[in-house]
Amino acid sequence: MSDRHALPLHVQISEMLIRDIHAGRLTDGERLPPERTFAENLGISVGTLRKALGDLSDKGMLERVQGSGNYVRAKTDAKSVYAFFRVELLEGGGLPTAELLSVERVTKPDDLPQFGQSAEAHRIRRLRRLGGQPAVLEEIWLDGGYAGRVVADDLSESLYLFYRETLGLWITRAEDRVGLAAVPDWAPDAFGPRPGDTAMMATRISWAQDGARAEVSRNWVDTDLARYVARIA
């Protein structure tokens, strides 16, 4: 996906830190490096870092002590763009980015769980990277009743953010069913497992704010790089 579809840089940094906190890579009470050093390590400006840290502070995940530094405050219920994204690198965390492979409006296949009222759905195929590493192959099916047409230029890095801001659709809950399945023949060369290989696959059913099933997705995970994680508070 092109840069113009990406989340703002300070949001990317904030989301990366939230995922590192949730994964335990940054622990409660830990003092972050001095801002200038931290910004240099991340390859960003101090101003961008401060905006990201301000976002974390607003979410209650950071305590900023004048003259002392920034301290992690771990919490499990912080709002996050990627709150529903359950795949992490083996070492934990990893900022999700997405490469759009295709988007088409097609007839729903019979092998999907029932969802929505339309006979058609928008099929969105993406390669999801974590920290730049191709870790998840995604096939998302959005019920056709939510939009007449969805094109590549409409989509943002976070589909749930796109749903909210463009379609007025809020995904309020999801159910994941994890098993094994063959990697599909449309998998790009960048994805480690080859077409036909057996891989972990999570099938997700997502519900809208009105209680209707709005979306189904299938997600193949390269378990040499990543793992599916569900934390229970």
Short mmCIF file of C-alpha atoms in Angstrom, two decimals:
data_model
loop_
_atom_site.label_atom_id
_atom_site.label_comp_id
_atom_site.label_asym_id
_atom_site.label_seq_id
_atom_site.Cartn_x
_atom_site.Cartn_y
_atom_site.Cartn_z
CA MET A 1 0.00 0.00 0.00
CA SER A 2 1.37 3.41 -0.91
CA ASP A 3 2.59 5.83 1.71
CA ARG A 4 -0.38 8.16 1.25
CA HIS A 5 -2.63 5.42 2.61
CA ALA A 6 -0.46 4.87 5.68
CA LEU A 7 -1.34 6.08 9.14
CA PRO A 8 0.39 9.34 10.20
CA LEU A 9 3.91 8.62 11.40
CA HIS A 10 3.25 9.62 15.01
CA VAL A 11 0.25 7.24 15.07
CA GLN A 12 2.43 4.44 13.69
CA ILE A 13 4.97 5.03 16.46
CA SER A 14 2.24 5.18 19.11
CA GLU A 15 0.70 1.93 17.84
CA MET A 16 4.10 0.24 17.75
CA LEU A 17 4.75 1.20 21.38
CA ILE A 18 1.27 0.04 22.45
CA ARG A 19 1.92 -3.36 20.86
CA ASP A 20 5.34 -3.55 22.55
CA ILE A 21 3.72 -2.77 25.92
CA HIS A 22 1.00 -5.37 25.42
CA ALA A 23 3.64 -7.94 24.41
CA GLY A 24 5.70 -7.22 27.52
CA ARG A 25 8.65 -5.85 25.57
CA LEU A 26 8.12 -2.60 27.48
CA THR A 27 7.16 -3.25 31.11
CA ASP A 28 5.08 -1.31 33.60
CA GLY A 29 7.17 1.39 35.26
CA GLU A 30 9.97 1.17 32.71
CA ARG A 31 11.62 4.48 31.92
CA LEU A 32 11.91 5.21 28.22
CA PRO A 33 15.20 6.53 26.81
CA PRO A 34 15.67 10.32 26.72
CA GLU A 35 13.50 11.76 23.98
CA ARG A 36 16.32 12.88 21.69
CA THR A 37 18.07 9.52 21.97
CA PHE A 38 14.79 7.63 21.52
CA ALA A 39 13.90 9.68 18.44
CA GLU A 40 17.32 9.02 16.91
CA ASN A 41 16.96 5.29 17.59
CA LEU A 42 13.58 5.29 15.83
CA GLY A 43 14.79 7.45 12.95
CA ILE A 44 12.18 10.15 13.54
CA SER A 45 12.14 13.77 14.68
CA VAL A 46 11.77 14.70 18.32
CA GLY A 47 8.53 16.52 17.43
CA THR A 48 7.04 13.36 15.92
CA LEU A 49 8.10 11.33 18.95
CA ARG A 50 6.52 13.83 21.32
CA LYS A 51 3.22 13.63 19.44
CA ALA A 52 3.35 9.81 19.74
CA LEU A 53 4.16 10.01 23.45
CA GLY A 54 1.33 12.50 23.91
CA ASP A 55 -1.04 9.98 22.35
CA LEU A 56 0.19 7.29 24.75
CA SER A 57 -0.22 9.68 27.68
CA ASP A 58 -3.80 10.46 26.60
CA LYS A 59 -4.51 6.71 26.58
CA GLY A 60 -3.13 6.36 30.11
CA MET A 61 -0.18 4.24 28.98
CA LEU A 62 2.56 6.73 29.74
CA GLU A 63 3.38 8.95 32.70
CA ARG A 64 5.42 12.01 31.77
CA VAL A 65 7.36 13.27 34.81
CA GLN A 66 8.85 16.73 34.41
CA GLY A 67 12.62 16.61 34.86
CA SER A 68 12.63 12.81 35.22
CA GLY A 69 11.40 11.23 32.00
CA ASN A 70 8.64 9.11 30.48
CA TYR A 71 7.44 5.98 32.29
CA VAL A 72 5.40 3.11 30.89
CA ARG A 73 1.98 2.45 32.44
CA ALA A 74 0.86 -0.93 31.15
CA LYS A 75 -2.88 -1.42 30.74
CA THR A 76 -4.83 -3.91 28.68
CA ASP A 77 -7.90 -1.86 27.77
CA ALA A 78 -6.25 1.06 25.96
CA LYS A 79 -7.94 2.02 22.70
CA SER A 80 -5.77 1.18 19.73
CA VAL A 81 -6.12 1.19 15.94
CA TYR A 82 -4.87 -2.41 15.98
CA ALA A 83 -6.77 -3.55 19.06
CA PHE A 84 -8.33 -6.42 17.07
CA PHE A 85 -5.07 -7.49 15.40
CA ARG A 86 -3.88 -10.60 17.26
CA VAL A 87 -0.70 -11.59 15.41
CA GLU A 88 2.74 -10.66 16.74
CA LEU A 89 6.32 -11.40 15.82
CA LEU A 90 7.78 -14.37 17.68
CA GLU A 91 9.72 -11.98 19.89
CA GLY A 92 6.54 -9.93 20.45
CA GLY A 93 5.05 -6.77 18.98
CA GLY A 94 5.81 -5.59 15.47
CA LEU A 95 4.14 -2.63 13.74
CA PRO A 96 1.55 -3.89 11.24
CA THR A 97 1.67 -2.52 7.69
CA ALA A 98 -0.28 -3.79 4.71
CA GLU A 99 0.40 -4.24 1.00
CA LEU A 100 -2.83 -4.30 -0.99
CA LEU A 101 -2.86 -7.14 -3.52
CA SER A 102 -6.37 -6.75 -4.95
CA VAL A 103 -9.89 -5.52 -4.21
CA GLU A 104 -12.95 -6.77 -6.10
CA ARG A 105 -16.71 -7.00 -5.64
CA VAL A 106 -17.61 -10.66 -6.18
CA THR A 107 -20.26 -13.23 -5.30
CA LYS A 108 -19.76 -14.68 -1.83
CA PRO A 109 -18.33 -18.22 -1.94
CA ASP A 110 -20.29 -21.01 -0.29
CA ASP A 111 -17.44 -22.00 2.05
CA LEU A 112 -17.57 -18.77 4.10
CA PRO A 113 -19.59 -18.45 7.31
CA GLN A 114 -22.89 -16.64 6.78
CA PHE A 115 -22.67 -12.85 7.06
CA GLY A 116 -24.57 -9.81 5.86
CA GLN A 117 -27.61 -9.57 3.61
CA SER A 118 -26.05 -9.08 0.17
CA ALA A 119 -25.18 -11.96 -2.16
CA GLU A 120 -21.96 -10.11 -2.95
CA ALA A 121 -18.99 -8.90 -0.94
CA HIS A 122 -15.92 -6.77 -1.39
CA ARG A 123 -12.96 -9.17 -1.38
CA ILE A 124 -9.78 -7.48 -0.20
CA ARG A 125 -6.52 -9.40 -0.38
CA ARG A 126 -3.44 -8.08 1.40
CA LEU A 127 0.01 -9.09 2.55
CA ARG A 128 0.49 -7.94 6.12
CA ARG A 129 3.98 -7.18 7.38
CA LEU A 130 5.09 -6.93 11.01
CA GLY A 131 8.13 -4.76 11.50
CA GLY A 132 8.70 -5.00 7.75
CA GLN A 133 8.58 -8.82 7.67
CA PRO A 134 5.83 -10.50 5.56
CA ALA A 135 3.93 -12.43 8.24
CA VAL A 136 0.23 -12.71 7.38
CA LEU A 137 -1.74 -13.27 4.20
CA GLU A 138 -5.20 -11.72 4.48
CA GLU A 139 -8.43 -12.22 2.57
CA ILE A 140 -11.14 -9.91 3.91
CA TRP A 141 -14.78 -10.16 2.83
CA LEU A 142 -16.89 -7.06 3.58
CA ASP A 143 -20.61 -7.47 2.97
CA GLY A 144 -21.62 -5.69 -0.25
CA GLY A 145 -24.46 -3.85 1.49
CA TYR A 146 -22.07 -1.41 3.16
CA ALA A 147 -20.78 0.13 -0.08
CA GLY A 148 -21.60 -0.10 -3.74
CA ARG A 149 -17.97 0.06 -4.72
CA VAL A 150 -14.65 -0.04 -2.90
CA VAL A 151 -11.48 0.81 -4.80
CA ALA A 152 -7.83 0.70 -3.86
CA ASP A 153 -7.55 4.47 -3.51
CA ASP A 154 -10.35 4.44 -0.91
CA LEU A 155 -8.57 2.13 1.50
CA SER A 156 -6.37 3.12 4.42
CA GLU A 157 -3.70 1.07 6.19
CA SER A 158 -6.25 0.12 8.86
CA LEU A 159 -9.43 -1.28 7.32
CA TYR A 160 -11.39 -0.83 10.55
CA LEU A 161 -10.42 2.84 10.52
CA PHE A 162 -11.58 3.07 6.89
CA TYR A 163 -14.86 1.38 7.82
CA ARG A 164 -15.50 3.90 10.59
CA GLU A 165 -14.46 7.06 8.80
CA THR A 166 -15.80 6.31 5.31
CA LEU A 167 -18.63 3.81 5.71
CA GLY A 168 -19.92 4.65 9.19
CA LEU A 169 -19.35 1.00 10.13
CA TRP A 170 -17.95 0.21 13.57
CA ILE A 171 -16.60 -3.27 14.24
CA THR A 172 -17.54 -3.81 17.88
CA ARG A 173 -16.57 -7.44 18.40
CA ALA A 174 -15.02 -10.38 16.59
CA GLU A 175 -14.74 -14.14 16.89
CA ASP A 176 -11.63 -15.97 15.68
CA ARG A 177 -11.55 -19.66 14.78
CA VAL A 178 -8.00 -20.98 14.49
CA GLY A 179 -6.99 -24.08 12.57
CA LEU A 180 -4.86 -25.31 9.68
CA ALA A 181 -5.42 -24.74 5.95
CA ALA A 182 -3.58 -24.77 2.66
CA VAL A 183 -1.98 -21.50 1.56
CA PRO A 184 -4.00 -20.21 -1.45
CA ASP A 185 -2.62 -20.07 -4.98
CA TRP A 186 -2.68 -16.25 -5.04
CA ALA A 187 -0.05 -15.96 -2.28
CA PRO A 188 2.75 -13.64 -3.48
CA ASP A 189 6.37 -14.74 -3.57
CA ALA A 190 7.18 -12.48 -0.60
CA PHE A 191 5.05 -14.65 1.71
CA GLY A 192 7.21 -17.45 3.12
CA PRO A 193 4.85 -20.47 2.96
CA ARG A 194 4.20 -21.51 -0.63
CA PRO A 195 0.79 -22.16 -2.24
CA GLY A 196 -0.47 -25.55 -1.12
CA ASP A 197 1.64 -25.60 2.06
CA THR A 198 -0.25 -26.18 5.30
CA ALA A 199 -0.28 -23.09 7.51
CA MET A 200 -2.07 -21.79 10.55
CA MET A 201 -5.23 -19.96 9.51
CA ALA A 202 -7.57 -17.81 11.59
CA THR A 203 -11.09 -17.29 10.30
CA ARG A 204 -12.63 -14.15 11.78
CA ILE A 205 -16.30 -13.17 11.94
CA SER A 206 -16.79 -9.47 12.77
CA TRP A 207 -19.95 -7.78 14.03
CA ALA A 208 -21.10 -4.20 13.38
CA GLN A 209 -22.52 -1.75 15.91
CA ASP A 210 -26.07 -2.93 15.12
CA GLY A 211 -25.22 -6.56 15.92
CA ALA A 212 -25.12 -7.71 12.30
CA ARG A 213 -22.33 -9.86 10.92
CA ALA A 214 -20.51 -7.40 8.66
CA GLU A 215 -17.29 -9.08 7.65
CA VAL A 216 -15.49 -12.41 7.43
CA SER A 217 -11.75 -12.74 6.96
CA ARG A 218 -9.25 -15.54 6.47
CA ASN A 219 -5.71 -15.00 7.70
CA TRP A 220 -2.80 -17.34 6.98
CA VAL A 221 0.14 -16.86 9.36
CA ASP A 222 3.79 -17.62 8.67
CA THR A 223 4.56 -19.30 11.99
CA ASP A 224 8.30 -19.15 11.30
CA LEU A 225 7.97 -15.39 11.85
CA ALA A 226 4.83 -14.77 13.87
CA ARG A 227 2.23 -16.22 16.19
CA TYR A 228 -1.42 -15.64 17.08
CA VAL A 229 -1.78 -14.18 20.58
CA ALA A 230 -4.93 -13.68 22.69
CA ARG A 231 -4.43 -12.08 26.11
CA ILE A 232 -7.03 -12.44 28.84
CA ALA A 233 -7.04 -9.77 31.51
#
